[in-house]
Structure formats: C-alpha cells, structure tokens
Amino acid sequence: MLGKKLKVLAAGLFALGVSTSAHAALVQTVRHTTIWGFPAPHSRDVDVWCEPGEVATGGGYKTFDALDLYISKSAPISNNGVQGWGIRYTSAYPSPDSAIIATAYVVCLKQQ
C-alpha cells in the first residue's frame, strides 16, 4: 500500500514538472490576502496568487464575521500560467468595513 502511495505521489510531482534530482529542494510558501467588509447582498471574489514558477498545491480561507458569511467558492485558479486560489464570500446583511474579516490562502510549491 505504501509503495502505491509513493508511486501516486511521484506521478503527481512529475505532472507538476518537479524533478527528483538529488540536489533539488522543494520549498513550500503560504501566501494570503485579507479583506474587510462589503455591502450586502453582494458577493466578493478574492484571489491570491503564487509567484511565477510556483505551483498552487492547495488553498482555503479563514473568516471572522459578526454577521452571517457564506463561502460559495473555494477553488484553484490560473491566469496566464500563474496559479492561485480563488474564494467567493457572500453576506446577506450590510456590514461596516470592520464587521467582516476574511483571509484567502494559497499553498505554493517551488523547486530550488
């Protein structure tokens, strides 16, 4: 079972363009973007990007809100070869600028 998992991991890294050179190191960086409030009943898209040459391996969000806040999208995104993570926040209520604080994250991987 472990051998199969290692083969799947190796295939995934190969698909990402990561070599298995003995001198190569994989560096993981977590990047984030934070927003504060927006008028209801609107949604807001927040995108956070890896640097060129990095691969987005995952992402997510963290919220603090005094009112109801819904996450209707949390998914990988790409623009001109640059990868990232996109989040859509939706609130049913109007909010002052400080009422909603939401942070979107992307986990980026790069070979060095």
PDB file of N, CA and C in Angstrom:
ATOM      1  N   MET A   1       0.825  -1.184   0.000  1.00  0.00           N
ATOM      2  CA  MET A   1       0.000   0.000   0.000  1.00  0.00           C
ATOM      3  C   MET A   1       0.873   1.253   0.000  1.00  0.00           C
ATOM      4  N   LEU A   2       1.934   1.288   0.808  1.00  0.00           N
ATOM      5  CA  LEU A   2       2.824   2.436   0.852  1.00  0.00           C
ATOM      6  C   LEU A   2       3.502   2.643  -0.494  1.00  0.00           C
ATOM      7  N   GLY A   3       3.899   1.543  -1.152  1.00  0.00           N
ATOM      8  CA  GLY A   3       4.523   1.648  -2.465  1.00  0.00           C
ATOM      9  C   GLY A   3       3.591   2.299  -3.473  1.00  0.00           C
ATOM     10  N   LYS A   4       2.310   1.959  -3.424  1.00  0.00           N
ATOM     11  CA  LYS A   4       1.335   2.546  -4.337  1.00  0.00           C
ATOM     12  C   LYS A   4       1.185   4.037  -4.071  1.00  0.00           C
ATOM     13  N   LYS A   5       1.150   4.442  -2.785  1.00  0.00           N
ATOM     14  CA  LYS A   5       1.032   5.856  -2.436  1.00  0.00           C
ATOM     15  C   LYS A   5       2.255   6.632  -2.924  1.00  0.00           C
ATOM     16  N   LEU A   6       3.453   6.049  -2.781  1.00  0.00           N
ATOM     17  CA  LEU A   6       4.655   6.717  -3.250  1.00  0.00           C
ATOM     18  C   LEU A   6       4.650   6.869  -4.765  1.00  0.00           C
ATOM     19  N   LYS A   7       4.136   5.862  -5.482  1.00  0.00           N
ATOM     20  CA  LYS A   7       4.047   5.966  -6.939  1.00  0.00           C
ATOM     21  C   LYS A   7       3.080   7.073  -7.336  1.00  0.00           C
ATOM     22  N   VAL A   8       1.955   7.174  -6.640  1.00  0.00           N
ATOM     23  CA  VAL A   8       0.982   8.234  -6.930  1.00  0.00           C
ATOM     24  C   VAL A   8       1.601   9.600  -6.651  1.00  0.00           C
ATOM     25  N   LEU A   9       2.327   9.744  -5.531  1.00  0.00           N
ATOM     26  CA  LEU A   9       2.986  10.994  -5.196  1.00  0.00           C
ATOM     27  C   LEU A   9       4.033  11.341  -6.252  1.00  0.00           C
ATOM     28  N   ALA A  10       4.839  10.374  -6.646  1.00  0.00           N
ATOM     29  CA  ALA A  10       5.866  10.621  -7.664  1.00  0.00           C
ATOM     30  C   ALA A  10       5.230  11.015  -8.988  1.00  0.00           C
ATOM     31  N   ALA A  11       4.139  10.374  -9.366  1.00  0.00           N
ATOM     32  CA  ALA A  11       3.440  10.722 -10.608  1.00  0.00           C
ATOM     33  C   ALA A  11       2.884  12.133 -10.525  1.00  0.00           C
ATOM     34  N   GLY A  12       2.359  12.507  -9.361  1.00  0.00           N
ATOM     35  CA  GLY A  12       1.824  13.857  -9.177  1.00  0.00           C
ATOM     36  C   GLY A  12       2.911  14.907  -9.271  1.00  0.00           C
ATOM     37  N   LEU A  13       4.050  14.663  -8.650  1.00  0.00           N
ATOM     38  CA  LEU A  13       5.159  15.609  -8.728  1.00  0.00           C
ATOM     39  C   LEU A  13       5.694  15.711 -10.154  1.00  0.00           C
ATOM     40  N   PHE A  14       5.756  14.586 -10.855  1.00  0.00           N
ATOM     41  CA  PHE A  14       6.200  14.603 -12.241  1.00  0.00           C
ATOM     42  C   PHE A  14       5.237  15.419 -13.092  1.00  0.00           C
ATOM     43  N   ALA A  15       3.942  15.258 -12.848  1.00  0.00           N
ATOM     44  CA  ALA A  15       2.933  16.004 -13.603  1.00  0.00           C
ATOM     45  C   ALA A  15       3.048  17.499 -13.335  1.00  0.00           C
ATOM     46  N   LEU A  16       3.512  17.874 -12.154  1.00  0.00           N
ATOM     47  CA  LEU A  16       3.698  19.278 -11.828  1.00  0.00           C
ATOM     48  C   LEU A  16       5.006  19.831 -12.380  1.00  0.00           C
ATOM     49  N   GLY A  17       5.808  18.973 -12.970  1.00  0.00           N
ATOM     50  CA  GLY A  17       7.070  19.427 -13.529  1.00  0.00           C
ATOM     51  C   GLY A  17       8.189  19.485 -12.505  1.00  0.00           C
ATOM     52  N   VAL A  18       8.059  18.756 -11.421  1.00  0.00           N
ATOM     53  CA  VAL A  18       9.065  18.756 -10.372  1.00  0.00           C
ATOM     54  C   VAL A  18       9.962  17.534 -10.569  1.00  0.00           C
ATOM     55  N   SER A  19      11.250  17.777 -10.666  1.00  0.00           N
ATOM     56  CA  SER A  19      12.160  16.651 -10.857  1.00  0.00           C
ATOM     57  C   SER A  19      12.495  16.039  -9.509  1.00  0.00           C
ATOM     58  N   THR A  20      13.095  14.870  -9.561  1.00  0.00           N
ATOM     59  CA  THR A  20      13.512  14.189  -8.333  1.00  0.00           C
ATOM     60  C   THR A  20      15.024  14.217  -8.198  1.00  0.00           C
ATOM     61  N   SER A  21      15.651  15.270  -8.699  1.00  0.00           N
ATOM     62  CA  SER A  21      17.096  15.419  -8.621  1.00  0.00           C
ATOM     63  C   SER A  21      17.540  15.385  -7.163  1.00  0.00           C
ATOM     64  N   ALA A  22      18.682  14.743  -6.909  1.00  0.00           N
ATOM     65  CA  ALA A  22      19.188  14.624  -5.542  1.00  0.00           C
ATOM     66  C   ALA A  22      19.539  15.989  -4.957  1.00  0.00           C
ATOM     67  N   HIS A  23      19.810  16.983  -5.803  1.00  0.00           N
ATOM     68  CA  HIS A  23      20.206  18.304  -5.328  1.00  0.00           C
ATOM     69  C   HIS A  23      19.045  19.293  -5.286  1.00  0.00           C
ATOM     70  N   ALA A  24      17.873  18.877  -5.710  1.00  0.00           N
ATOM     71  CA  ALA A  24      16.716  19.771  -5.727  1.00  0.00           C
ATOM     72  C   ALA A  24      16.008  19.752  -4.378  1.00  0.00           C
ATOM     73  N   ALA A  25      15.534  20.908  -3.985  1.00  0.00           N
ATOM     74  CA  ALA A  25      14.748  21.021  -2.747  1.00  0.00           C
ATOM     75  C   ALA A  25      13.398  21.616  -3.106  1.00  0.00           C
ATOM     76  N   LEU A  26      12.352  21.109  -2.481  1.00  0.00           N
ATOM     77  CA  LEU A  26      11.021  21.665  -2.674  1.00  0.00           C
ATOM     78  C   LEU A  26      10.750  22.647  -1.532  1.00  0.00           C
ATOM     79  N   VAL A  27      10.347  23.848  -1.897  1.00  0.00           N
ATOM     80  CA  VAL A  27      10.077  24.888  -0.916  1.00  0.00           C
ATOM     81  C   VAL A  27       8.592  25.223  -0.958  1.00  0.00           C
ATOM     82  N   GLN A  28       7.952  25.176   0.194  1.00  0.00           N
ATOM     83  CA  GLN A  28       6.523  25.487   0.313  1.00  0.00           C
ATOM     84  C   GLN A  28       6.369  26.878   0.913  1.00  0.00           C
ATOM     85  N   THR A  29       5.508  27.686   0.292  1.00  0.00           N
ATOM     86  CA  THR A  29       5.214  29.028   0.786  1.00  0.00           C
ATOM     87  C   THR A  29       3.706  29.192   0.852  1.00  0.00           C
ATOM     88  N   VAL A  30       3.203  29.711   1.966  1.00  0.00           N
ATOM     89  CA  VAL A  30       1.777  30.007   2.100  1.00  0.00           C
ATOM     90  C   VAL A  30       1.608  31.512   1.914  1.00  0.00           C
ATOM     91  N   ARG A  31       0.796  31.895   0.938  1.00  0.00           N
ATOM     92  CA  ARG A  31       0.526  33.306   0.661  1.00  0.00           C
ATOM     93  C   ARG A  31      -0.924  33.603   1.030  1.00  0.00           C
ATOM     94  N   HIS A  32      -1.229  34.862   1.339  1.00  0.00           N
ATOM     95  CA  HIS A  32      -2.598  35.193   1.752  1.00  0.00           C
ATOM     96  C   HIS A  32      -2.982  36.613   1.344  1.00  0.00           C
ATOM     97  N   THR A  33      -4.282  36.843   1.283  1.00  0.00           N
ATOM     98  CA  THR A  33      -4.882  38.148   1.053  1.00  0.00           C
ATOM     99  C   THR A  33      -6.041  38.291   2.027  1.00  0.00           C
ATOM    100  N   THR A  34      -6.154  39.461   2.676  1.00  0.00           N
ATOM    101  CA  THR A  34      -7.223  39.706   3.644  1.00  0.00           C
ATOM    102  C   THR A  34      -8.130  40.827   3.149  1.00  0.00           C
ATOM    103  N   ILE A  35      -9.454  40.652   3.362  1.00  0.00           N
ATOM    104  CA  ILE A  35     -10.420  41.694   3.017  1.00  0.00           C
ATOM    105  C   ILE A  35     -11.209  42.078   4.261  1.00  0.00           C
ATOM    106  N   TRP A  36     -11.781  43.284   4.232  1.00  0.00           N
ATOM    107  CA  TRP A  36     -12.626  43.785   5.309  1.00  0.00           C
ATOM    108  C   TRP A  36     -13.941  44.255   4.730  1.00  0.00           C
ATOM    109  N   GLY A  37     -15.049  43.664   5.168  1.00  0.00           N
ATOM    110  CA  GLY A  37     -16.406  44.109   4.857  1.00  0.00           C
ATOM    111  C   GLY A  37     -16.726  44.399   3.400  1.00  0.00           C
ATOM    112  N   PHE A  38     -17.998  44.394   3.080  1.00  0.00           N
ATOM    113  CA  PHE A  38     -18.536  44.771   1.777  1.00  0.00           C
ATOM    114  C   PHE A  38     -20.037  44.874   1.909  1.00  0.00           C
ATOM    115  N   PRO A  39     -20.698  45.649   1.038  1.00  0.00           N
ATOM    116  CA  PRO A  39     -22.148  45.821   1.163  1.00  0.00           C
ATOM    117  C   PRO A  39     -22.915  44.580   0.724  1.00  0.00           C
ATOM    118  N   ALA A  40     -23.965  44.253   1.445  1.00  0.00           N
ATOM    119  CA  ALA A  40     -24.814  43.112   1.092  1.00  0.00           C
ATOM    120  C   ALA A  40     -25.853  43.572   0.085  1.00  0.00           C
ATOM    121  N   PRO A  41     -26.524  42.733  -0.628  1.00  0.00           N
ATOM    122  CA  PRO A  41     -26.370  41.279  -0.622  1.00  0.00           C
ATOM    123  C   PRO A  41     -25.377  40.807  -1.680  1.00  0.00           C
ATOM    124  N   HIS A  42     -24.298  41.498  -1.842  1.00  0.00           N
ATOM    125  CA  HIS A  42     -23.331  41.200  -2.890  1.00  0.00           C
ATOM    126  C   HIS A  42     -22.342  40.125  -2.471  1.00  0.00           C
ATOM    127  N   SER A  43     -21.718  39.555  -3.496  1.00  0.00           N
ATOM    128  CA  SER A  43     -20.618  38.621  -3.282  1.00  0.00           C
ATOM    129  C   SER A  43     -19.324  39.326  -3.648  1.00  0.00           C
ATOM    130  N   ARG A  44     -18.253  38.810  -3.142  1.00  0.00           N
ATOM    131  CA  ARG A  44     -16.943  39.369  -3.493  1.00  0.00           C
ATOM    132  C   ARG A  44     -15.980  38.229  -3.748  1.00  0.00           C
ATOM    133  N   ASP A  45     -15.303  38.296  -4.887  1.00  0.00           N
ATOM    134  CA  ASP A  45     -14.261  37.327  -5.202  1.00  0.00           C
ATOM    135  C   ASP A  45     -12.935  37.859  -4.692  1.00  0.00           C
ATOM    136  N   VAL A  46     -12.172  36.986  -4.072  1.00  0.00           N
ATOM    137  CA  VAL A  46     -10.837  37.332  -3.605  1.00  0.00           C
ATOM    138  C   VAL A  46      -9.885  36.276  -4.138  1.00  0.00           C
ATOM    139  N   ASP A  47      -8.889  36.722  -4.884  1.00  0.00           N
ATOM    140  CA  ASP A  47      -7.907  35.813  -5.468  1.00  0.00           C
ATOM    141  C   ASP A  47      -6.550  36.057  -4.823  1.00  0.00           C
ATOM    142  N   VAL A  48      -5.847  34.981  -4.538  1.00  0.00           N
ATOM    143  CA  VAL A  48      -4.491  35.066  -4.009  1.00  0.00           C
ATOM    144  C   VAL A  48      -3.615  34.216  -4.927  1.00  0.00           C
ATOM    145  N   TRP A  49      -2.439  34.744  -5.279  1.00  0.00           N
ATOM    146  CA  TRP A  49      -1.626  34.146  -6.340  1.00  0.00           C
ATOM    147  C   TRP A  49      -0.280  33.662  -5.840  1.00  0.00           C
ATOM    148  N   CYS A  50       0.191  32.577  -6.462  1.00  0.00           N
ATOM    149  CA  CYS A  50       1.569  32.138  -6.284  1.00  0.00           C
ATOM    150  C   CYS A  50       2.453  33.045  -7.138  1.00  0.00           C
ATOM    151  N   GLU A  51       3.733  33.013  -6.870  1.00  0.00           N
ATOM    152  CA  GLU A  51       4.689  33.725  -7.713  1.00  0.00           C
ATOM    153  C   GLU A  51       4.883  32.933  -9.002  1.00  0.00           C
ATOM    154  N   PRO A  52       5.273  33.595 -10.108  1.00  0.00           N
ATOM    155  CA  PRO A  52       5.574  32.858 -11.339  1.00  0.00           C
ATOM    156  C   PRO A  52       6.620  31.771 -11.060  1.00  0.00           C
ATOM    157  N   GLY A  53       6.396  30.584 -11.596  1.00  0.00           N
ATOM    158  CA  GLY A  53       7.292  29.453 -11.367  1.00  0.00           C
ATOM    159  C   GLY A  53       6.892  28.573 -10.202  1.00  0.00           C
ATOM    160  N   GLU A  54       5.947  29.028  -9.388  1.00  0.00           N
ATOM    161  CA  GLU A  54       5.437  28.220  -8.287  1.00  0.00           C
ATOM    162  C   GLU A  54       4.172  27.492  -8.732  1.00  0.00           C
ATOM    163  N   VAL A  55       3.862  26.395  -8.068  1.00  0.00           N
ATOM    164  CA  VAL A  55       2.669  25.598  -8.349  1.00  0.00           C
ATOM    165  C   VAL A  55       1.748  25.668  -7.137  1.00  0.00           C
ATOM    166  N   ALA A  56       0.481  25.994  -7.374  1.00  0.00           N
ATOM    167  CA  ALA A  56      -0.510  26.005  -6.294  1.00  0.00           C
ATOM    168  C   ALA A  56      -0.889  24.564  -5.973  1.00  0.00           C
ATOM    169  N   THR A  57      -0.689  24.162  -4.722  1.00  0.00           N
ATOM    170  CA  THR A  57      -0.996  22.788  -4.323  1.00  0.00           C
ATOM    171  C   THR A  57      -2.229  22.698  -3.434  1.00  0.00           C
ATOM    172  N   GLY A  58      -2.791  23.843  -3.063  1.00  0.00           N
ATOM    173  CA  GLY A  58      -3.989  23.853  -2.231  1.00  0.00           C
ATOM    174  C   GLY A  58      -4.293  25.264  -1.786  1.00  0.00           C
ATOM    175  N   GLY A  59      -5.381  25.398  -1.069  1.00  0.00           N
ATOM    176  CA  GLY A  59      -5.758  26.720  -0.594  1.00  0.00           C
ATOM    177  C   GLY A  59      -6.936  26.626   0.349  1.00  0.00           C
ATOM    178  N   GLY A  60      -7.384  27.775   0.807  1.00  0.00           N
ATOM    179  CA  GLY A  60      -8.514  27.786   1.721  1.00  0.00           C
ATOM    180  C   GLY A  60      -8.783  29.177   2.228  1.00  0.00           C
ATOM    181  N   TYR A  61      -9.430  29.268   3.384  1.00  0.00           N
ATOM    182  CA  TYR A  61      -9.840  30.560   3.911  1.00  0.00           C
ATOM    183  C   TYR A  61     -10.002  30.497   5.421  1.00  0.00           C
ATOM    184  N   LYS A  62     -10.018  31.686   6.023  1.00  0.00           N
ATOM    185  CA  LYS A  62     -10.312  31.845   7.441  1.00  0.00           C
ATOM    186  C   LYS A  62     -11.191  33.076   7.540  1.00  0.00           C
ATOM    187  N   THR A  63     -12.246  33.016   8.346  1.00  0.00           N
ATOM    188  CA  THR A  63     -13.146  34.158   8.459  1.00  0.00           C
ATOM    189  C   THR A  63     -13.390  34.520   9.912  1.00  0.00           C
ATOM    190  N   PHE A  64     -13.642  35.791  10.115  1.00  0.00           N
ATOM    191  CA  PHE A  64     -14.170  36.298  11.366  1.00  0.00           C
ATOM    192  C   PHE A  64     -15.259  37.279  10.968  1.00  0.00           C
ATOM    193  N   ASP A  65     -16.467  37.040  11.378  1.00  0.00           N
ATOM    194  CA  ASP A  65     -17.541  37.949  10.995  1.00  0.00           C
ATOM    195  C   ASP A  65     -18.559  38.057  12.110  1.00  0.00           C
ATOM    196  N   ALA A  66     -19.122  39.250  12.220  1.00  0.00           N
ATOM    197  CA  ALA A  66     -20.169  39.486  13.204  1.00  0.00           C
ATOM    198  C   ALA A  66     -21.537  39.131  12.634  1.00  0.00           C
ATOM    199  N   LEU A  67     -21.622  39.002  11.313  1.00  0.00           N
ATOM    200  CA  LEU A  67     -22.868  38.669  10.619  1.00  0.00           C
ATOM    201  C   LEU A  67     -22.677  37.363   9.858  1.00  0.00           C
ATOM    202  N   ASP A  68     -23.746  36.843   9.282  1.00  0.00           N
ATOM    203  CA  ASP A  68     -23.643  35.604   8.508  1.00  0.00           C
ATOM    204  C   ASP A  68     -22.781  35.813   7.273  1.00  0.00           C
ATOM    205  N   LEU A  69     -21.838  34.929   7.074  1.00  0.00           N
ATOM    206  CA  LEU A  69     -20.942  34.968   5.923  1.00  0.00           C
ATOM    207  C   LEU A  69     -20.922  33.580   5.310  1.00  0.00           C
ATOM    208  N   TYR A  70     -21.114  33.502   4.002  1.00  0.00           N
ATOM    209  CA  TYR A  70     -21.149  32.223   3.302  1.00  0.00           C
ATOM    210  C   TYR A  70     -19.992  32.151   2.314  1.00  0.00           C
ATOM    211  N   ILE A  71     -19.379  30.991   2.234  1.00  0.00           N
ATOM    212  CA  ILE A  71     -18.333  30.742   1.251  1.00  0.00           C
ATOM    213  C   ILE A  71     -18.980  29.934   0.135  1.00  0.00           C
ATOM    214  N   SER A  72     -19.105  30.534  -1.042  1.00  0.00           N
ATOM    215  CA  SER A  72     -19.761  29.835  -2.142  1.00  0.00           C
ATOM    216  C   SER A  72     -18.768  29.312  -3.168  1.00  0.00           C
ATOM    217  N   LYS A  73     -17.475  29.665  -3.023  1.00  0.00           N
ATOM    218  CA  LYS A  73     -16.447  29.129  -3.910  1.00  0.00           C
ATOM    219  C   LYS A  73     -15.122  29.108  -3.175  1.00  0.00           C
ATOM    220  N   SER A  74     -14.406  28.018  -3.303  1.00  0.00           N
ATOM    221  CA  SER A  74     -13.034  27.888  -2.832  1.00  0.00           C
ATOM    222  C   SER A  74     -12.375  26.906  -3.786  1.00  0.00           C
ATOM    223  N   ALA A  75     -11.590  27.440  -4.759  1.00  0.00           N
ATOM    224  CA  ALA A  75     -11.124  26.595  -5.858  1.00  0.00           C
ATOM    225  C   ALA A  75      -9.808  27.106  -6.444  1.00  0.00           C
ATOM    226  N   PRO A  76      -9.051  26.208  -7.094  1.00  0.00           N
ATOM    227  CA  PRO A  76      -7.827  26.643  -7.771  1.00  0.00           C
ATOM    228  C   PRO A  76      -8.166  27.532  -8.963  1.00  0.00           C
ATOM    229  N   ILE A  77      -7.264  28.489  -9.259  1.00  0.00           N
ATOM    230  CA  ILE A  77      -7.433  29.388 -10.398  1.00  0.00           C
ATOM    231  C   ILE A  77      -6.109  29.510 -11.135  1.00  0.00           C
ATOM    232  N   SER A  78      -6.165  30.010 -12.370  1.00  0.00           N
ATOM    233  CA  SER A  78      -4.966  30.203 -13.176  1.00  0.00           C
ATOM    234  C   SER A  78      -5.183  31.375 -14.110  1.00  0.00           C
ATOM    235  N   ASN A  79      -4.131  32.161 -14.323  1.00  0.00           N
ATOM    236  CA  ASN A  79      -4.193  33.288 -15.236  1.00  0.00           C
ATOM    237  C   ASN A  79      -2.833  33.454 -15.904  1.00  0.00           C
ATOM    238  N   ASN A  80      -2.791  33.216 -17.206  1.00  0.00           N
ATOM    239  CA  ASN A  80      -1.536  33.322 -17.967  1.00  0.00           C
ATOM    240  C   ASN A  80      -0.416  32.478 -17.375  1.00  0.00           C
ATOM    241  N   GLY A  81      -0.747  31.278 -16.926  1.00  0.00           N
ATOM    242  CA  GLY A  81       0.243  30.356 -16.392  1.00  0.00           C
ATOM    243  C   GLY A  81       0.567  30.543 -14.920  1.00  0.00           C
ATOM    244  N   VAL A  82       0.078  31.613 -14.312  1.00  0.00           N
ATOM    245  CA  VAL A  82       0.295  31.824 -12.875  1.00  0.00           C
ATOM    246  C   VAL A  82      -0.873  31.186 -12.132  1.00  0.00           C
ATOM    247  N   GLN A  83      -0.553  30.383 -11.110  1.00  0.00           N
ATOM    248  CA  GLN A  83      -1.581  29.643 -10.379  1.00  0.00           C
ATOM    249  C   GLN A  83      -1.898  30.305  -9.037  1.00  0.00           C
ATOM    250  N   GLY A  84      -3.099  30.044  -8.557  1.00  0.00           N
ATOM    251  CA  GLY A  84      -3.503  30.606  -7.275  1.00  0.00           C
ATOM    252  C   GLY A  84      -4.743  29.931  -6.741  1.00  0.00           C
ATOM    253  N   TRP A  85      -5.429  30.610  -5.819  1.00  0.00           N
ATOM    254  CA  TRP A  85      -6.645  30.087  -5.200  1.00  0.00           C
ATOM    255  C   TRP A  85      -7.675  31.212  -5.160  1.00  0.00           C
ATOM    256  N   GLY A  86      -8.918  30.902  -5.516  1.00  0.00           N
ATOM    257  CA  GLY A  86      -9.990  31.883  -5.525  1.00  0.00           C
ATOM    258  C   GLY A  86     -11.074  31.545  -4.523  1.00  0.00           C
ATOM    259  N   ILE A  87     -11.566  32.559  -3.841  1.00  0.00           N
ATOM    260  CA  ILE A  87     -12.608  32.419  -2.828  1.00  0.00           C
ATOM    261  C   ILE A  87     -13.737  33.382  -3.182  1.00  0.00           C
ATOM    262  N   ARG A  88     -14.981  32.987  -2.965  1.00  0.00           N
ATOM    263  CA  ARG A  88     -16.118  33.913  -3.092  1.00  0.00           C
ATOM    264  C   ARG A  88     -16.832  33.971  -1.750  1.00  0.00           C
ATOM    265  N   TYR A  89     -16.877  35.182  -1.185  1.00  0.00           N
ATOM    266  CA  TYR A  89     -17.565  35.444   0.076  1.00  0.00           C
ATOM    267  C   TYR A  89     -18.899  36.103  -0.237  1.00  0.00           C
ATOM    268  N   THR A  90     -19.954  35.717   0.449  1.00  0.00           N
ATOM    269  CA  THR A  90     -21.269  36.319   0.270  1.00  0.00           C
ATOM    270  C   THR A  90     -21.868  36.594   1.640  1.00  0.00           C
ATOM    271  N   SER A  91     -22.456  37.796   1.795  1.00  0.00           N
ATOM    272  CA  SER A  91     -23.129  38.150   3.037  1.00  0.00           C
ATOM    273  C   SER A  91     -24.551  38.579   2.719  1.00  0.00           C
ATOM    274  N   ALA A  92     -25.482  38.181   3.545  1.00  0.00           N
ATOM    275  CA  ALA A  92     -26.885  38.543   3.346  1.00  0.00           C
ATOM    276  C   ALA A  92     -27.217  39.876   3.992  1.00  0.00           C
ATOM    277  N   TYR A  93     -26.286  40.444   4.743  1.00  0.00           N
ATOM    278  CA  TYR A  93     -26.553  41.669   5.506  1.00  0.00           C
ATOM    279  C   TYR A  93     -25.537  42.744   5.164  1.00  0.00           C
ATOM    280  N   PRO A  94     -25.946  44.033   5.236  1.00  0.00           N
ATOM    281  CA  PRO A  94     -24.960  45.099   5.080  1.00  0.00           C
ATOM    282  C   PRO A  94     -23.981  45.055   6.252  1.00  0.00           C
ATOM    283  N   SER A  95     -22.757  45.462   5.996  1.00  0.00           N
ATOM    284  CA  SER A  95     -21.781  45.415   7.075  1.00  0.00           C
ATOM    285  C   SER A  95     -20.853  46.620   6.999  1.00  0.00           C
ATOM    286  N   PRO A  96     -20.484  47.175   8.137  1.00  0.00           N
ATOM    287  CA  PRO A  96     -19.460  48.215   8.130  1.00  0.00           C
ATOM    288  C   PRO A  96     -18.118  47.582   7.758  1.00  0.00           C
ATOM    289  N   ASP A  97     -17.143  48.414   7.433  1.00  0.00           N
ATOM    290  CA  ASP A  97     -15.852  47.902   6.964  1.00  0.00           C
ATOM    291  C   ASP A  97     -15.192  46.932   7.934  1.00  0.00           C
ATOM    292  N   SER A  98     -15.434  47.060   9.219  1.00  0.00           N
ATOM    293  CA  SER A  98     -14.743  46.198  10.178  1.00  0.00           C
ATOM    294  C   SER A  98     -15.544  44.972  10.590  1.00  0.00           C
ATOM    295  N   ALA A  99     -16.790  44.814  10.095  1.00  0.00           N
ATOM    296  CA  ALA A  99     -17.639  43.719  10.568  1.00  0.00           C
ATOM    297  C   ALA A  99     -17.208  42.364  10.029  1.00  0.00           C
ATOM    298  N   ILE A 100     -16.672  42.329   8.802  1.00  0.00           N
ATOM    299  CA  ILE A 100     -16.271  41.052   8.205  1.00  0.00           C
ATOM    300  C   ILE A 100     -14.788  41.100   7.888  1.00  0.00           C
ATOM    301  N   ILE A 101     -14.077  40.129   8.399  1.00  0.00           N
ATOM    302  CA  ILE A 101     -12.661  39.981   8.066  1.00  0.00           C
ATOM    303  C   ILE A 101     -12.498  38.573   7.519  1.00  0.00           C
ATOM    304  N   ALA A 102     -11.995  38.466   6.299  1.00  0.00           N
ATOM    305  CA  ALA A 102     -11.819  37.163   5.663  1.00  0.00           C
ATOM    306  C   ALA A 102     -10.452  37.101   4.994  1.00  0.00           C
ATOM    307  N   THR A 103      -9.784  35.986   5.153  1.00  0.00           N
ATOM    308  CA  THR A 103      -8.465  35.798   4.572  1.00  0.00           C
ATOM    309  C   THR A 103      -8.484  34.575   3.658  1.00  0.00           C
ATOM    310  N   ALA A 104      -7.987  34.747   2.430  1.00  0.00           N
ATOM    311  CA  ALA A 104      -7.836  33.641   1.484  1.00  0.00           C
ATOM    312  C   ALA A 104      -6.371  33.228   1.459  1.00  0.00           C
ATOM    313  N   TYR A 105      -6.128  31.919   1.374  1.00  0.00           N
ATOM    314  CA  TYR A 105      -4.774  31.374   1.395  1.00  0.00           C
ATOM    315  C   TYR A 105      -4.525  30.516   0.164  1.00  0.00           C
ATOM    316  N   VAL A 106      -3.268  30.494  -0.296  1.00  0.00           N
ATOM    317  CA  VAL A 106      -2.840  29.534  -1.312  1.00  0.00           C
ATOM    318  C   VAL A 106      -1.513  28.932  -0.826  1.00  0.00           C
ATOM    319  N   VAL A 107      -1.354  27.642  -0.999  1.00  0.00           N
ATOM    320  CA  VAL A 107      -0.113  26.941  -0.665  1.00  0.00           C
ATOM    321  C   VAL A 107       0.631  26.741  -1.972  1.00  0.00           C
ATOM    322  N   CYS A 108       1.824  27.317  -2.056  1.00  0.00           N
ATOM    323  CA  CYS A 108       2.625  27.285  -3.285  1.00  0.00           C
ATOM    324  C   CYS A 108       3.862  26.415  -3.084  1.00  0.00           C
ATOM    325  N   LEU A 109       4.247  25.731  -4.134  1.00  0.00           N
ATOM    326  CA  LEU A 109       5.391  24.825  -4.102  1.00  0.00           C
ATOM    327  C   LEU A 109       6.334  25.214  -5.235  1.00  0.00           C
ATOM    328  N   LYS A 110       7.644  25.257  -4.912  1.00  0.00           N
ATOM    329  CA  LYS A 110       8.646  25.602  -5.917  1.00  0.00           C
ATOM    330  C   LYS A 110       9.879  24.752  -5.715  1.00  0.00           C
ATOM    331  N   GLN A 111      10.495  24.375  -6.811  1.00  0.00           N
ATOM    332  CA  GLN A 111      11.732  23.614  -6.747  1.00  0.00           C
ATOM    333  C   GLN A 111      12.901  24.595  -6.733  1.00  0.00           C
ATOM    334  N   GLN A 112      13.836  24.374  -5.807  1.00  0.00           N
ATOM    335  CA  GLN A 112      15.047  25.207  -5.757  1.00  0.00           C
ATOM    336  C   GLN A 112      16.277  24.368  -5.819  1.00  0.00           C
TER     337      GLN A 112
END
